[in-house]
Amino acid sequence: MDAKWPQIEKLATQVVRLGNERFELQLDGPLAPGWAGNLAAGLARAGISIERGHARGAGAGVWSSRIEVVRTPGAIDPRSLDIAQLAVTDAGAGFATPIELDHFVLQPSLDHGGTLQLRVGAADTVGFLAALLRRLAYFALFPIELKLETLNTRIADELWLCAGGSRTPSAATTSALRSALQSLVRTSR
């Protein structure tokens, strides 16, 4: 067990086959900030694409998450993965996926006691979520809720972000993030 994750044994995980190459990953219990990026990067490295899902922090680091994934050709069966270990293993180079946004909306929200709501649209690619979460972590912003959706080949994700310690992100952080995201917006179609 990783010393930074003393409550990993309290995390309940399950992988349920939905049919063909589709699976639902279920995680319920204590997870530290950064878990979603770690999991997304681990799945991307394994060739598993996140299609849709919802994850929500219930306070005190306790999460409930249902994430639907698709195994790409040649990828391993998600049921053979240790989902809890992926969530706690530093993603490292797993965030290397380049991303380009079609558009984004970043606005203050009263949800979760004050957060930034980020909506992004982009072309679907394995590793997109991991790369996005890595960029957000650079600003010390972590999701408290995620709604993930892939429609055909397009991503339409919503994230509610808080600063470290579940604080509301500052105006300076919001401005810096807006500039960074704008630099990722595709300029030609």
mmCIF file of C-alpha atoms in Angstrom, residues 83-186:
data_model
loop_
_atom_site.group_PDB
_atom_site.id
_atom_site.type_symbol
_atom_site.label_atom_id
_atom_site.label_comp_id
_atom_site.label_asym_id
_atom_site.label_seq_id
_atom_site.Cartn_x
_atom_site.Cartn_y
_atom_site.Cartn_z
ATOM 1 C CA ILE A 83 -8.756 0.089 -10.358
ATOM 2 C CA ALA A 84 -7.961 1.236 -6.811
ATOM 3 C CA GLN A 85 -4.221 1.055 -7.501
ATOM 4 C CA LEU A 86 -4.630 3.039 -10.744
ATOM 5 C CA ALA A 87 -6.432 5.781 -8.802
ATOM 6 C CA VAL A 88 -3.588 6.103 -6.306
ATOM 7 C CA THR A 89 -0.597 5.640 -8.620
ATOM 8 C CA ASP A 90 1.052 8.856 -9.772
ATOM 9 C CA ALA A 91 0.234 9.150 -13.445
ATOM 10 C CA GLY A 92 3.612 10.588 -14.425
ATOM 11 C CA ALA A 93 4.050 10.475 -18.207
ATOM 12 C CA GLY A 94 0.454 9.328 -18.676
ATOM 13 C CA PHE A 95 -0.558 12.940 -19.145
ATOM 14 C CA ALA A 96 1.450 13.382 -22.347
ATOM 15 C CA THR A 97 -1.592 13.336 -24.657
ATOM 16 C CA PRO A 98 -1.757 16.637 -26.570
ATOM 17 C CA ILE A 99 -5.189 18.221 -26.440
ATOM 18 C CA GLU A 100 -7.006 20.752 -28.529
ATOM 19 C CA LEU A 101 -10.358 22.243 -27.520
ATOM 20 C CA ASP A 102 -13.208 23.177 -29.821
ATOM 21 C CA HIS A 103 -14.526 25.483 -27.115
ATOM 22 C CA PHE A 104 -14.778 25.924 -23.358
ATOM 23 C CA VAL A 105 -16.886 27.824 -20.844
ATOM 24 C CA LEU A 106 -15.396 28.737 -17.474
ATOM 25 C CA GLN A 107 -17.684 30.376 -14.948
ATOM 26 C CA PRO A 108 -18.073 30.742 -11.186
ATOM 27 C CA SER A 109 -20.597 28.400 -9.614
ATOM 28 C CA LEU A 110 -22.223 28.288 -6.203
ATOM 29 C CA ASP A 111 -22.242 24.479 -6.362
ATOM 30 C CA HIS A 112 -20.206 22.668 -3.715
ATOM 31 C CA GLY A 113 -19.797 25.832 -1.665
ATOM 32 C CA GLY A 114 -18.196 27.811 -4.483
ATOM 33 C CA THR A 115 -16.389 26.312 -7.442
ATOM 34 C CA LEU A 116 -15.419 27.023 -11.016
ATOM 35 C CA GLN A 117 -17.566 25.211 -13.543
ATOM 36 C CA LEU A 118 -15.654 24.198 -16.654
ATOM 37 C CA ARG A 119 -17.397 22.863 -19.750
ATOM 38 C CA VAL A 120 -15.203 21.652 -22.595
ATOM 39 C CA GLY A 121 -15.868 20.429 -26.096
ATOM 40 C CA ALA A 122 -13.213 18.608 -28.081
ATOM 41 C CA ALA A 123 -12.475 15.700 -30.382
ATOM 42 C CA ASP A 124 -12.423 12.410 -28.517
ATOM 43 C CA THR A 125 -9.009 10.878 -27.987
ATOM 44 C CA VAL A 126 -7.708 8.314 -25.515
ATOM 45 C CA GLY A 127 -5.976 10.242 -22.737
ATOM 46 C CA PHE A 128 -7.885 13.523 -23.182
ATOM 47 C CA LEU A 129 -9.276 13.602 -19.632
ATOM 48 C CA ALA A 130 -5.914 12.739 -18.094
ATOM 49 C CA ALA A 131 -4.225 15.532 -20.044
ATOM 50 C CA LEU A 132 -6.923 18.040 -19.102
ATOM 51 C CA LEU A 133 -6.779 17.129 -15.415
ATOM 52 C CA ARG A 134 -2.993 17.468 -15.473
ATOM 53 C CA ARG A 135 -3.308 21.002 -16.792
ATOM 54 C CA LEU A 136 -5.850 21.834 -14.102
ATOM 55 C CA ALA A 137 -3.597 20.381 -11.376
ATOM 56 C CA TYR A 138 -0.862 22.765 -12.552
ATOM 57 C CA PHE A 139 -3.151 25.540 -11.251
ATOM 58 C CA ALA A 140 -3.817 23.528 -8.045
ATOM 59 C CA LEU A 141 -7.387 22.977 -9.213
ATOM 60 C CA PHE A 142 -9.071 19.625 -8.698
ATOM 61 C CA PRO A 143 -12.563 18.451 -9.587
ATOM 62 C CA ILE A 144 -15.147 17.965 -6.874
ATOM 63 C CA GLU A 145 -17.609 16.716 -9.494
ATOM 64 C CA LEU A 146 -17.217 15.414 -13.038
ATOM 65 C CA LYS A 147 -19.858 14.758 -15.683
ATOM 66 C CA LEU A 148 -18.237 13.075 -18.656
ATOM 67 C CA GLU A 149 -19.906 12.491 -22.013
ATOM 68 C CA THR A 150 -18.697 11.363 -25.414
ATOM 69 C CA LEU A 151 -21.183 11.760 -28.255
ATOM 70 C CA ASN A 152 -20.005 9.988 -31.389
ATOM 71 C CA THR A 153 -16.465 11.347 -31.650
ATOM 72 C CA ARG A 154 -16.951 14.542 -29.593
ATOM 73 C CA ILE A 155 -16.298 15.166 -25.913
ATOM 74 C CA ALA A 156 -18.761 17.260 -23.891
ATOM 75 C CA ASP A 157 -17.426 17.235 -20.313
ATOM 76 C CA GLU A 158 -18.351 19.330 -17.279
ATOM 77 C CA LEU A 159 -16.127 19.701 -14.240
ATOM 78 C CA TRP A 160 -16.642 21.616 -11.021
ATOM 79 C CA LEU A 161 -13.244 22.705 -9.734
ATOM 80 C CA CYS A 162 -12.019 23.768 -6.326
ATOM 81 C CA ALA A 163 -8.634 24.924 -5.128
ATOM 82 C CA GLY A 164 -6.594 22.974 -2.596
ATOM 83 C CA GLY A 165 -8.372 22.400 0.691
ATOM 84 C CA SER A 166 -11.771 22.662 -1.036
ATOM 85 C CA ARG A 167 -11.395 26.420 -1.345
ATOM 86 C CA THR A 168 -13.064 28.557 -3.976
ATOM 87 C CA PRO A 169 -10.562 29.352 -6.756
ATOM 88 C CA SER A 170 -9.241 32.913 -6.684
ATOM 89 C CA ALA A 171 -9.847 35.492 -9.416
ATOM 90 C CA ALA A 172 -6.134 35.360 -10.331
ATOM 91 C CA THR A 173 -6.236 31.571 -10.727
ATOM 92 C CA THR A 174 -9.425 31.800 -12.782
ATOM 93 C CA SER A 175 -7.864 34.382 -15.084
ATOM 94 C CA ALA A 176 -4.678 32.349 -15.538
ATOM 95 C CA LEU A 177 -6.666 29.186 -16.261
ATOM 96 C CA ARG A 178 -8.851 31.019 -18.783
ATOM 97 C CA SER A 179 -5.722 32.172 -20.659
ATOM 98 C CA ALA A 180 -4.226 28.677 -20.612
ATOM 99 C CA LEU A 181 -7.433 27.099 -21.895
ATOM 100 C CA GLN A 182 -7.788 29.747 -24.596
ATOM 101 C CA SER A 183 -4.367 28.752 -25.898
ATOM 102 C CA LEU A 184 -5.723 25.212 -26.400
ATOM 103 C CA VAL A 185 -8.715 26.277 -28.507
ATOM 104 C CA ARG A 186 -8.480 25.191 -32.116
#
